[in-house]
mmCIF file of N, CA and C in Angstrom:
data_model
loop_
_atom_site.group_PDB
_atom_site.id
_atom_site.type_symbol
_atom_site.label_atom_id
_atom_site.label_comp_id
_atom_site.label_asym_id
_atom_site.label_seq_id
_atom_site.Cartn_x
_atom_site.Cartn_y
_atom_site.Cartn_z
ATOM 1 N N MET A 818 143.685 60.522 140.356
ATOM 2 C CA MET A 818 142.884 61.721 140.191
ATOM 3 C C MET A 818 143.203 62.969 140.723
ATOM 4 N N ARG A 819 143.651 62.560 141.849
ATOM 5 C CA ARG A 819 143.885 63.614 143.300
ATOM 6 C C ARG A 819 145.010 63.265 143.389
ATOM 7 N N PRO A 820 146.223 63.443 142.694
ATOM 8 C CA PRO A 820 148.026 63.553 143.212
ATOM 9 C C PRO A 820 148.183 63.911 144.348
ATOM 10 N N LYS A 821 149.256 63.362 145.002
ATOM 11 C CA LYS A 821 149.696 64.312 146.257
ATOM 12 C C LYS A 821 151.256 64.769 146.111
ATOM 13 N N SER A 822 151.697 64.403 144.994
ATOM 14 C CA SER A 822 152.989 64.666 144.402
ATOM 15 C C SER A 822 152.940 66.540 144.516
ATOM 16 N N ARG A 823 153.946 66.985 144.901
ATOM 17 C CA ARG A 823 153.456 68.422 144.778
ATOM 18 C C ARG A 823 154.697 68.928 143.795
ATOM 19 N N GLY A 824 154.623 69.791 142.793
ATOM 20 C CA GLY A 824 155.692 70.001 141.664
ATOM 21 C C GLY A 824 155.949 71.955 142.449
ATOM 22 N N GLN A 825 157.596 72.498 141.468
ATOM 23 C CA GLN A 825 157.750 73.607 142.432
ATOM 24 C C GLN A 825 158.117 74.694 140.648
ATOM 25 N N ILE A 826 157.429 76.285 140.535
ATOM 26 C CA ILE A 826 157.695 76.882 139.463
ATOM 27 C C ILE A 826 158.687 77.991 139.942
ATOM 28 N N HIS A 827 159.925 78.150 139.366
ATOM 29 C CA HIS A 827 161.052 78.984 139.923
ATOM 30 C C HIS A 827 161.055 80.229 138.468
ATOM 31 N N LEU A 828 161.287 81.120 139.305
ATOM 32 C CA LEU A 828 161.332 82.238 138.729
ATOM 33 C C LEU A 828 162.957 82.183 138.203
ATOM 34 N N THR A 829 163.359 82.455 136.900
ATOM 35 C CA THR A 829 164.781 82.660 136.541
ATOM 36 C C THR A 829 165.663 83.769 136.405
ATOM 37 N N GLY A 830 164.482 85.108 136.412
ATOM 38 C CA GLY A 830 165.163 86.094 136.382
ATOM 39 C C GLY A 830 163.897 87.018 136.414
ATOM 40 N N PRO A 831 164.811 88.823 136.248
ATOM 41 C CA PRO A 831 163.562 89.677 136.524
ATOM 42 C C PRO A 831 162.615 90.281 136.014
ATOM 43 N N THR A 832 162.379 89.622 134.665
ATOM 44 C CA THR A 832 161.510 89.824 133.532
ATOM 45 C C THR A 832 161.004 89.407 133.289
ATOM 46 N N PRO A 833 159.170 89.693 132.634
ATOM 47 C CA PRO A 833 158.741 88.676 132.124
ATOM 48 C C PRO A 833 159.377 87.364 131.009
ATOM 49 N N GLN A 834 160.189 87.965 130.329
ATOM 50 C CA GLN A 834 160.807 86.832 129.397
ATOM 51 C C GLN A 834 161.438 85.992 129.670
ATOM 52 N N ASP A 835 162.046 86.464 131.176
ATOM 53 C CA ASP A 835 162.680 84.980 131.582
ATOM 54 C C ASP A 835 162.228 83.867 131.805
ATOM 55 N N PRO A 836 162.807 82.589 131.206
ATOM 56 C CA PRO A 836 162.011 81.699 131.141
ATOM 57 C C PRO A 836 161.753 81.011 132.839
ATOM 58 N N LEU A 837 160.728 80.383 132.362
ATOM 59 C CA LEU A 837 160.499 79.882 134.499
ATOM 60 C C LEU A 837 161.059 78.255 134.182
ATOM 61 N N GLN A 838 161.532 78.410 135.192
ATOM 62 C CA GLN A 838 161.985 76.593 135.954
ATOM 63 C C GLN A 838 160.975 75.710 136.003
ATOM 64 N N ILE A 839 160.816 74.852 135.797
ATOM 65 C CA ILE A 839 159.158 73.856 136.104
ATOM 66 C C ILE A 839 159.946 72.641 136.613
ATOM 67 N N GLU A 840 159.475 72.296 138.042
ATOM 68 C CA GLU A 840 159.915 71.135 138.129
ATOM 69 C C GLU A 840 159.021 70.370 138.540
ATOM 70 N N PRO A 841 158.056 69.492 138.077
ATOM 71 C CA PRO A 841 156.444 68.973 138.293
ATOM 72 C C PRO A 841 156.982 67.750 139.292
ATOM 73 N N ASN A 842 158.020 66.976 139.596
ATOM 74 C CA ASN A 842 157.868 66.357 140.570
ATOM 75 C C ASN A 842 156.909 65.276 140.467
ATOM 76 N N THR A 843 156.577 64.752 139.232
ATOM 77 C CA THR A 843 155.113 63.883 138.992
ATOM 78 C C THR A 843 155.738 62.573 139.500
ATOM 79 N N LEU A 844 154.770 62.250 140.285
ATOM 80 C CA LEU A 844 155.320 60.696 141.576
ATOM 81 C C LEU A 844 156.339 60.606 142.297
ATOM 82 N N SER A 845 155.755 61.794 142.764
ATOM 83 C CA SER A 845 157.073 62.390 143.469
ATOM 84 C C SER A 845 156.704 61.408 145.353
ATOM 85 N N HIS A 846 155.739 61.642 145.132
ATOM 86 C CA HIS A 846 154.878 61.049 146.382
ATOM 87 C C HIS A 846 154.445 59.094 146.305
ATOM 88 N N PRO A 847 154.679 58.390 147.244
ATOM 89 C CA PRO A 847 154.874 57.016 147.045
ATOM 90 C C PRO A 847 153.049 56.889 146.671
ATOM 91 N N ASP A 848 152.191 57.638 147.265
ATOM 92 C CA ASP A 848 150.699 56.957 146.828
ATOM 93 C C ASP A 848 150.665 56.962 145.778
ATOM 94 N N ASP A 849 150.820 58.333 144.931
ATOM 95 C CA ASP A 849 150.893 58.684 143.514
ATOM 96 C C ASP A 849 151.459 57.009 142.976
ATOM 97 N N LEU A 850 152.244 56.744 143.224
ATOM 98 C CA LEU A 850 152.849 55.372 142.154
ATOM 99 C C LEU A 850 151.977 54.610 142.760
ATOM 100 N N LYS A 851 151.591 54.220 143.764
ATOM 101 C CA LYS A 851 150.699 53.404 144.062
ATOM 102 C C LYS A 851 149.787 53.137 143.397
ATOM 103 N N ALA A 852 148.719 54.491 143.616
ATOM 104 C CA ALA A 852 147.525 54.239 142.536
ATOM 105 C C ALA A 852 148.090 54.224 140.953
ATOM 106 N N ALA A 853 148.835 54.448 140.607
ATOM 107 C CA ALA A 853 149.094 54.339 139.226
ATOM 108 C C ALA A 853 149.417 52.719 138.584
ATOM 109 N N ILE A 854 150.134 51.914 139.891
ATOM 110 C CA ILE A 854 150.291 50.817 139.595
ATOM 111 C C ILE A 854 148.903 50.447 139.795
ATOM 112 N N ALA A 855 148.172 50.348 140.476
ATOM 113 C CA ALA A 855 147.022 49.544 140.706
ATOM 114 C C ALA A 855 145.987 49.910 139.247
ATOM 115 N N SER A 856 146.096 51.506 139.119
ATOM 116 C CA SER A 856 145.296 51.715 137.584
ATOM 117 C C SER A 856 145.789 50.598 136.343
ATOM 118 N N VAL A 857 147.009 50.342 136.230
ATOM 119 C CA VAL A 857 147.489 49.851 134.968
ATOM 120 C C VAL A 857 146.762 48.197 135.275
ATOM 121 N N ARG A 858 147.175 47.696 136.938
ATOM 122 C CA ARG A 858 146.473 46.414 136.809
ATOM 123 C C ARG A 858 145.136 46.440 136.617
ATOM 124 N N LEU A 859 144.193 47.319 136.957
ATOM 125 C CA LEU A 859 142.520 47.625 136.806
ATOM 126 C C LEU A 859 142.404 47.149 135.074
ATOM 127 N N CYS A 860 143.517 48.126 134.544
ATOM 128 C CA CYS A 860 143.323 47.950 132.885
ATOM 129 C C CYS A 860 143.234 46.562 132.262
ATOM 130 N N ARG A 861 144.652 45.798 132.974
ATOM 131 C CA ARG A 861 144.698 44.521 132.539
ATOM 132 C C ARG A 861 143.394 43.336 133.091
ATOM 133 N N GLU A 862 142.899 43.767 134.173
ATOM 134 C CA GLU A 862 141.821 43.226 134.464
ATOM 135 C C GLU A 862 140.647 43.181 133.565
ATOM 136 N N ILE A 863 140.850 44.500 133.095
ATOM 137 C CA ILE A 863 139.347 44.787 132.012
ATOM 138 C C ILE A 863 139.913 44.187 131.008
ATOM 139 N N GLY A 864 140.923 44.638 130.445
ATOM 140 C CA GLY A 864 141.539 44.026 129.169
ATOM 141 C C GLY A 864 141.675 42.448 129.057
ATOM 142 N N ASN A 865 141.971 41.539 130.166
ATOM 143 C CA ASN A 865 141.665 40.032 130.024
ATOM 144 C C ASN A 865 140.227 39.550 130.660
ATOM 145 N N SER A 866 139.072 40.196 130.704
ATOM 146 C CA SER A 866 138.196 39.825 131.220
ATOM 147 C C SER A 866 137.962 39.066 129.725
ATOM 148 N N LEU A 867 136.590 38.329 130.041
ATOM 149 C CA LEU A 867 135.970 37.231 129.223
ATOM 150 C C LEU A 867 135.348 38.116 128.165
ATOM 151 N N PRO A 868 134.397 39.218 128.253
ATOM 152 C CA PRO A 868 134.127 39.978 127.202
ATOM 153 C C PRO A 868 134.788 40.631 126.274
ATOM 154 N N LEU A 869 135.641 40.757 126.741
ATOM 155 C CA LEU A 869 137.161 41.764 125.957
ATOM 156 C C LEU A 869 137.491 40.788 125.179
ATOM 157 N N ARG A 870 137.605 39.185 125.492
ATOM 158 C CA ARG A 870 138.781 38.117 124.827
ATOM 159 C C ARG A 870 138.672 38.373 123.969
ATOM 160 N N PRO A 871 137.340 38.446 123.057
ATOM 161 C CA PRO A 871 137.439 38.181 121.666
ATOM 162 C C PRO A 871 138.049 39.080 120.823
ATOM 163 N N PHE A 872 138.390 40.535 121.362
ATOM 164 C CA PHE A 872 138.997 41.848 120.910
ATOM 165 C C PHE A 872 140.319 42.242 121.673
ATOM 166 N N VAL A 873 140.776 41.184 121.700
ATOM 167 C CA VAL A 873 142.068 41.748 122.712
ATOM 168 C C VAL A 873 143.364 40.421 122.560
ATOM 169 N N LYS A 874 144.097 40.886 121.514
ATOM 170 C CA LYS A 874 145.457 39.702 120.971
ATOM 171 C C LYS A 874 146.290 39.945 122.449
ATOM 172 N N ARG A 875 146.678 40.981 122.974
ATOM 173 C CA ARG A 875 148.366 40.734 123.531
ATOM 174 C C ARG A 875 147.839 42.080 124.603
ATOM 175 N N GLU A 876 148.639 42.088 125.534
ATOM 176 C CA GLU A 876 148.558 43.607 126.178
ATOM 177 C C GLU A 876 150.171 44.276 125.352
ATOM 178 N N VAL A 877 150.227 45.171 125.348
ATOM 179 C CA VAL A 877 151.220 46.140 124.676
ATOM 180 C C VAL A 877 152.034 46.831 124.872
ATOM 181 N N ALA A 878 151.440 47.485 125.985
ATOM 182 C CA ALA A 878 152.254 48.483 126.950
ATOM 183 C C ALA A 878 151.451 48.097 128.378
ATOM 184 N N PRO A 879 152.228 48.390 129.678
ATOM 185 C CA PRO A 879 153.535 48.118 129.425
ATOM 186 C C PRO A 879 153.833 46.347 129.135
ATOM 187 N N GLY A 880 153.326 45.849 128.842
ATOM 188 C CA GLY A 880 153.539 44.110 128.611
ATOM 189 C C GLY A 880 154.045 43.761 129.881
ATOM 190 N N ASN A 881 154.554 42.377 130.104
ATOM 191 C CA ASN A 881 154.389 41.655 131.266
ATOM 192 C C ASN A 881 155.056 42.080 132.122
ATOM 193 N N LEU A 882 155.634 43.043 132.583
ATOM 194 C CA LEU A 882 156.090 43.976 133.502
ATOM 195 C C LEU A 882 155.652 44.072 135.092
ATOM 196 N N GLU A 883 156.308 44.081 135.438
ATOM 197 C CA GLU A 883 155.703 44.209 137.299
ATOM 198 C C GLU A 883 157.389 44.359 138.144
ATOM 199 N N GLY A 884 157.009 44.644 139.433
ATOM 200 C CA GLY A 884 157.907 45.257 140.310
ATOM 201 C C GLY A 884 158.545 46.201 139.644
ATOM 202 N N PRO A 885 159.683 46.224 140.220
ATOM 203 C CA PRO A 885 160.616 47.196 139.915
ATOM 204 C C PRO A 885 160.306 47.672 138.304
ATOM 205 N N ALA A 886 160.083 46.918 137.368
ATOM 206 C CA ALA A 886 160.383 47.159 135.649
ATOM 207 C C ALA A 886 159.100 47.619 135.870
ATOM 208 N N LEU A 887 157.704 47.735 136.634
ATOM 209 C CA LEU A 887 156.503 48.264 136.107
ATOM 210 C C LEU A 887 156.772 49.801 136.568
ATOM 211 N N GLU A 888 157.193 50.096 137.813
ATOM 212 C CA GLU A 888 157.301 51.549 137.927
ATOM 213 C C GLU A 888 158.330 52.297 137.325
ATOM 214 N N ASN A 889 159.170 51.670 136.866
ATOM 215 C CA ASN A 889 159.866 52.568 135.998
ATOM 216 C C ASN A 889 159.094 52.697 134.645
ATOM 217 N N PHE A 890 158.208 51.690 133.961
ATOM 218 C CA PHE A 890 157.465 52.584 133.295
ATOM 219 C C PHE A 890 156.648 53.231 133.374
ATOM 220 N N ILE A 891 156.207 53.148 134.415
ATOM 221 C CA ILE A 891 154.904 54.197 134.692
ATOM 222 C C ILE A 891 155.367 55.531 135.231
ATOM 223 N N ARG A 892 157.106 55.579 135.625
ATOM 224 C CA ARG A 892 157.434 56.847 135.603
ATOM 225 C C ARG A 892 158.051 57.248 134.482
ATOM 226 N N ASP A 893 158.351 56.928 133.654
ATOM 227 C CA ASP A 893 158.947 57.000 132.078
ATOM 228 C C ASP A 893 157.900 57.335 131.393
ATOM 229 N N ALA A 894 156.346 56.720 131.781
ATOM 230 C CA ALA A 894 155.289 57.252 130.527
ATOM 231 C C ALA A 894 154.551 57.755 131.318
ATOM 232 N N ALA A 895 153.981 58.404 132.349
ATOM 233 C CA ALA A 895 153.512 59.403 133.189
ATOM 234 C C ALA A 895 153.919 60.971 132.612
ATOM 235 N N ILE A 896 152.699 61.713 132.198
ATOM 236 C CA ILE A 896 152.605 62.968 131.391
ATOM 237 C C ILE A 896 151.543 63.440 132.172
ATOM 238 N N SER A 897 151.299 65.338 132.246
ATOM 239 C CA SER A 897 150.051 65.689 132.601
ATOM 240 C C SER A 897 149.082 65.659 131.610
ATOM 241 N N TYR A 898 147.823 66.207 131.984
ATOM 242 C CA TYR A 898 147.062 65.945 130.920
ATOM 243 C C TYR A 898 146.696 67.386 130.996
ATOM 244 N N ALA A 899 147.999 68.475 130.835
ATOM 245 C CA ALA A 899 148.069 69.911 130.418
ATOM 246 C C ALA A 899 146.851 70.524 131.031
ATOM 247 N N HIS A 900 146.019 70.228 131.962
ATOM 248 C CA HIS A 900 144.594 70.722 132.489
ATOM 249 C C HIS A 900 144.788 71.199 134.058
ATOM 250 N N GLU A 901 145.793 71.940 134.314
ATOM 251 C CA GLU A 901 146.248 72.544 135.300
ATOM 252 C C GLU A 901 145.384 73.149 135.872
ATOM 253 N N GLY A 902 144.679 73.510 137.630
ATOM 254 C CA GLY A 902 143.852 74.120 137.405
ATOM 255 C C GLY A 902 144.768 74.384 139.059
ATOM 256 N N SER A 903 144.016 75.224 140.674
ATOM 257 C CA SER A 903 144.424 75.127 141.570
ATOM 258 C C SER A 903 145.692 76.297 141.653
ATOM 259 N N THR A 904 145.881 76.991 140.103
ATOM 260 C CA THR A 904 147.299 77.772 140.534
ATOM 261 C C THR A 904 147.042 79.181 140.874
ATOM 262 N N ALA A 905 146.214 79.388 141.006
ATOM 263 C CA ALA A 905 145.549 81.007 141.284
ATOM 264 C C ALA A 905 144.991 81.088 142.885
ATOM 265 N N LYS A 906 145.737 81.097 143.532
ATOM 266 C CA LYS A 906 144.728 81.099 144.995
ATOM 267 C C LYS A 906 143.883 81.963 145.462
ATOM 268 N N MET A 907 142.400 81.567 145.865
ATOM 269 C CA MET A 907 141.608 82.588 145.985
ATOM 270 C C MET A 907 141.694 82.493 147.659
ATOM 271 N N GLY A 908 141.419 84.046 148.327
ATOM 272 C CA GLY A 908 141.721 83.643 150.045
ATOM 273 C C GLY A 908 142.024 85.588 149.965
ATOM 274 N N ARG A 909 142.873 85.707 151.129
ATOM 275 C CA ARG A 909 143.231 86.790 151.756
ATOM 276 C C ARG A 909 144.753 86.737 152.189
ATOM 277 N N ASP A 910 145.411 85.697 152.008
ATOM 278 C CA ASP A 910 146.718 86.239 152.676
ATOM 279 C C ASP A 910 147.902 86.351 152.197
ATOM 280 N N GLU A 911 148.717 86.825 152.036
ATOM 281 C CA GLU A 911 149.823 87.193 150.889
ATOM 282 C C GLU A 911 149.934 86.214 149.954
ATOM 283 N N MET A 912 149.341 84.686 150.121
ATOM 284 C CA MET A 912 150.024 83.893 148.419
ATOM 285 C C MET A 912 148.755 83.927 147.765
ATOM 286 N N SER A 913 147.687 84.778 148.381
ATOM 287 C CA SER A 913 146.628 84.617 146.910
ATOM 288 C C SER A 913 146.287 85.918 146.284
ATOM 289 N N VAL A 914 145.989 85.366 144.911
ATOM 290 C CA VAL A 914 146.213 85.904 144.029
ATOM 291 C C VAL A 914 144.983 86.375 143.480
ATOM 292 N N VAL A 915 143.257 86.035 143.903
ATOM 293 C CA VAL A 915 142.276 86.458 143.768
ATOM 294 C C VAL A 915 141.511 86.640 144.994
ATOM 295 N N ASP A 916 140.421 87.596 145.175
ATOM 296 C CA ASP A 916 139.501 87.903 146.368
ATOM 297 C C ASP A 916 138.199 86.857 146.114
ATOM 298 N N GLY A 917 137.511 87.243 147.010
ATOM 299 C CA GLY A 917 136.450 86.067 146.809
ATOM 300 C C GLY A 917 135.436 86.687 145.591
ATOM 301 N N GLN A 918 135.576 87.832 145.533
ATOM 302 C CA GLN A 918 134.422 87.984 143.719
ATOM 303 C C GLN A 918 135.579 87.916 142.680
ATOM 304 N N LEU A 919 136.521 87.150 142.392
ATOM 305 C CA LEU A 919 137.456 86.637 141.811
ATOM 306 C C LEU A 919 138.583 87.545 141.163
ATOM 307 N N LYS A 920 138.485 89.088 142.305
ATOM 308 C CA LYS A 920 139.299 90.171 141.496
ATOM 309 C C LYS A 920 141.011 89.925 141.372
ATOM 310 N N VAL A 921 141.559 89.822 140.815
ATOM 311 C CA VAL A 921 142.826 89.921 140.978
ATOM 312 C C VAL A 921 143.430 90.962 141.766
ATOM 313 N N TYR A 922 143.754 90.893 142.772
ATOM 314 C CA TYR A 922 144.963 91.897 143.375
ATOM 315 C C TYR A 922 145.960 92.585 142.838
ATOM 316 N N GLY A 923 145.818 93.779 143.070
ATOM 317 C CA GLY A 923 147.031 94.372 142.384
ATOM 318 C C GLY A 923 146.688 94.886 140.911
ATOM 319 N N ILE A 924 145.633 94.397 140.250
ATOM 320 C CA ILE A 924 145.470 94.787 138.887
ATOM 321 C C ILE A 924 144.019 95.084 138.773
ATOM 322 N N ASP A 925 143.649 96.174 138.410
ATOM 323 C CA ASP A 925 142.357 96.922 138.221
ATOM 324 C C ASP A 925 141.689 96.042 136.768
ATOM 325 N N ASN A 926 140.261 96.008 137.488
ATOM 326 C CA ASN A 926 139.290 95.649 136.228
ATOM 327 C C ASN A 926 139.489 93.964 135.692
ATOM 328 N N LEU A 927 140.497 93.365 136.695
ATOM 329 C CA LEU A 927 140.648 91.856 135.962
ATOM 330 C C LEU A 927 140.507 90.989 136.868
ATOM 331 N N ARG A 928 139.738 90.030 136.382
ATOM 332 C CA ARG A 928 139.149 88.857 137.321
ATOM 333 C C ARG A 928 139.592 87.263 136.801
ATOM 334 N N ILE A 929 139.629 86.662 137.308
ATOM 335 C CA ILE A 929 140.195 85.241 136.937
ATOM 336 C C ILE A 929 138.736 84.519 137.046
ATOM 337 N N ALA A 930 138.243 83.626 136.135
ATOM 338 C CA ALA A 930 136.807 82.764 136.360
ATOM 339 C C ALA A 930 137.310 81.447 135.467
ATOM 340 N N ASP A 931 138.375 80.504 135.979
ATOM 341 C CA ASP A 931 138.598 79.489 135.253
ATOM 342 C C ASP A 931 139.191 78.648 136.628
ATOM 343 N N ALA A 932 139.765 77.480 136.033
ATOM 344 C CA ALA A 932 140.192 76.031 136.980
ATOM 345 C C ALA A 932 141.010 76.388 137.678
ATOM 346 N N SER A 933 141.908 78.129 137.699
ATOM 347 C CA SER A 933 142.843 77.762 138.556
ATOM 348 C C SER A 933 142.560 78.425 139.563
ATOM 349 N N ILE A 934 141.802 78.920 139.804
ATOM 350 C CA ILE A 934 141.124 79.340 141.258
ATOM 351 C C ILE A 934 140.302 78.640 142.289
ATOM 352 N N MET A 935 140.131 77.069 141.583
ATOM 353 C CA MET A 935 139.413 76.125 142.189
ATOM 354 C C MET A 935 140.667 75.269 143.496
ATOM 355 N N PRO A 936 139.672 75.431 144.141
ATOM 356 C CA PRO A 936 140.307 74.714 145.786
ATOM 357 C C PRO A 936 141.369 73.610 145.731
ATOM 358 N N ARG A 937 139.959 72.933 144.732
ATOM 359 C CA ARG A 937 140.118 71.489 145.004
ATOM 360 C C ARG A 937 139.805 70.971 143.081
ATOM 361 N N VAL A 938 140.353 70.799 142.207
ATOM 362 C CA VAL A 938 140.266 70.436 140.586
ATOM 363 C C VAL A 938 139.173 69.493 140.942
ATOM 364 N N THR A 939 138.031 69.093 139.736
ATOM 365 C CA THR A 939 137.345 68.145 140.028
ATOM 366 C C THR A 939 137.958 66.982 139.072
ATOM 367 N N THR A 940 137.582 65.493 139.536
ATOM 368 C CA THR A 940 138.051 64.764 138.624
ATOM 369 C C THR A 940 137.704 64.809 137.475
ATOM 370 N N GLY A 941 136.721 65.424 136.760
ATOM 371 C CA GLY A 941 136.692 64.906 135.479
ATOM 372 C C GLY A 941 137.236 66.022 134.654
ATOM 373 N N ASN A 942 136.908 66.249 133.417
ATOM 374 C CA ASN A 942 137.614 66.998 132.965
ATOM 375 C C ASN A 942 137.379 68.550 133.009
ATOM 376 N N THR A 943 138.498 69.423 133.188
ATOM 377 C CA THR A 943 138.218 71.144 133.242
ATOM 378 C C THR A 943 137.677 71.811 132.140
ATOM 379 N N MET A 944 138.107 71.006 131.099
ATOM 380 C CA MET A 944 137.877 72.086 129.964
ATOM 381 C C MET A 944 136.174 72.504 130.029
ATOM 382 N N PRO A 945 135.596 72.025 130.317
ATOM 383 C CA PRO A 945 133.844 72.525 130.187
ATOM 384 C C PRO A 945 134.190 74.007 130.838
ATOM 385 N N LEU A 946 134.799 73.821 131.965
ATOM 386 C CA LEU A 946 135.001 74.947 132.860
ATOM 387 C C LEU A 946 135.687 76.386 131.646
ATOM 388 N N ALA A 947 136.738 75.903 131.334
ATOM 389 C CA ALA A 947 136.832 77.142 130.424
ATOM 390 C C ALA A 947 135.957 77.606 129.744
ATOM 391 N N SER A 948 135.411 76.883 129.136
ATOM 392 C CA SER A 948 134.309 77.361 128.246
ATOM 393 C C SER A 948 133.162 78.035 128.932
ATOM 394 N N SER A 949 132.785 77.979 130.097
ATOM 395 C CA SER A 949 131.905 78.595 131.019
ATOM 396 C C SER A 949 132.418 79.644 131.324
ATOM 397 N N SER A 950 133.552 79.432 131.604
ATOM 398 C CA SER A 950 133.906 80.672 132.412
ATOM 399 C C SER A 950 134.528 81.523 131.143
ATOM 400 N N ALA A 951 134.564 81.422 129.901
ATOM 401 C CA ALA A 951 134.649 82.455 128.394
ATOM 402 C C ALA A 951 133.394 82.824 128.804
ATOM 403 N N ASN A 952 132.241 82.551 129.065
ATOM 404 C CA ASN A 952 130.853 83.116 128.619
ATOM 405 C C ASN A 952 130.439 83.916 129.559
ATOM 406 N N VAL A 953 130.870 83.468 131.040
ATOM 407 C CA VAL A 953 130.925 84.254 131.637
ATOM 408 C C VAL A 953 131.567 86.299 131.486
ATOM 409 N N LEU A 954 132.513 85.681 131.367
ATOM 410 C CA LEU A 954 133.396 87.042 131.072
ATOM 411 C C LEU A 954 132.768 87.479 130.200
ATOM 412 N N GLU A 955 132.101 87.243 128.718
ATOM 413 C CA GLU A 955 131.689 87.781 127.662
ATOM 414 C C GLU A 955 130.779 88.704 128.373
ATOM 415 N N ARG A 956 130.189 88.261 128.728
ATOM 416 C CA ARG A 956 128.860 89.312 129.576
ATOM 417 C C ARG A 956 128.976 90.490 130.025
ATOM 418 N N TYR A 957 130.560 90.525 130.859
ATOM 419 C CA TYR A 957 130.772 91.889 131.711
ATOM 420 C C TYR A 957 131.364 92.646 130.608
#
């Protein structure tokens, strides 16, 4: 839930219509792969537990994989939940996007009030934050 891998986004041209080059670098930090392997093992333990045995016929995925084969499965199966956050830094330095009042630097009358300004994303779903920030913005 707190990946250490870091990706990059690059501009490919000078206009807003130019596509972005996105390099997610998913699972590039070894601790992230270890956490994913531990997650698979925990799911196996739960799925193979005595209380669930009457409901489980077999492990469908990843199947009987271990070692490098399990690592390859995890790398191929890893996806984003598309609830990105912490993408608009709050602060006073040149990398900051918003100030402490959530005002976007360089653009009058615009504030960002969603998970993008959070310094650390919650380990729960961020979608409720989007709803609550929309409600806050409607009042202004």
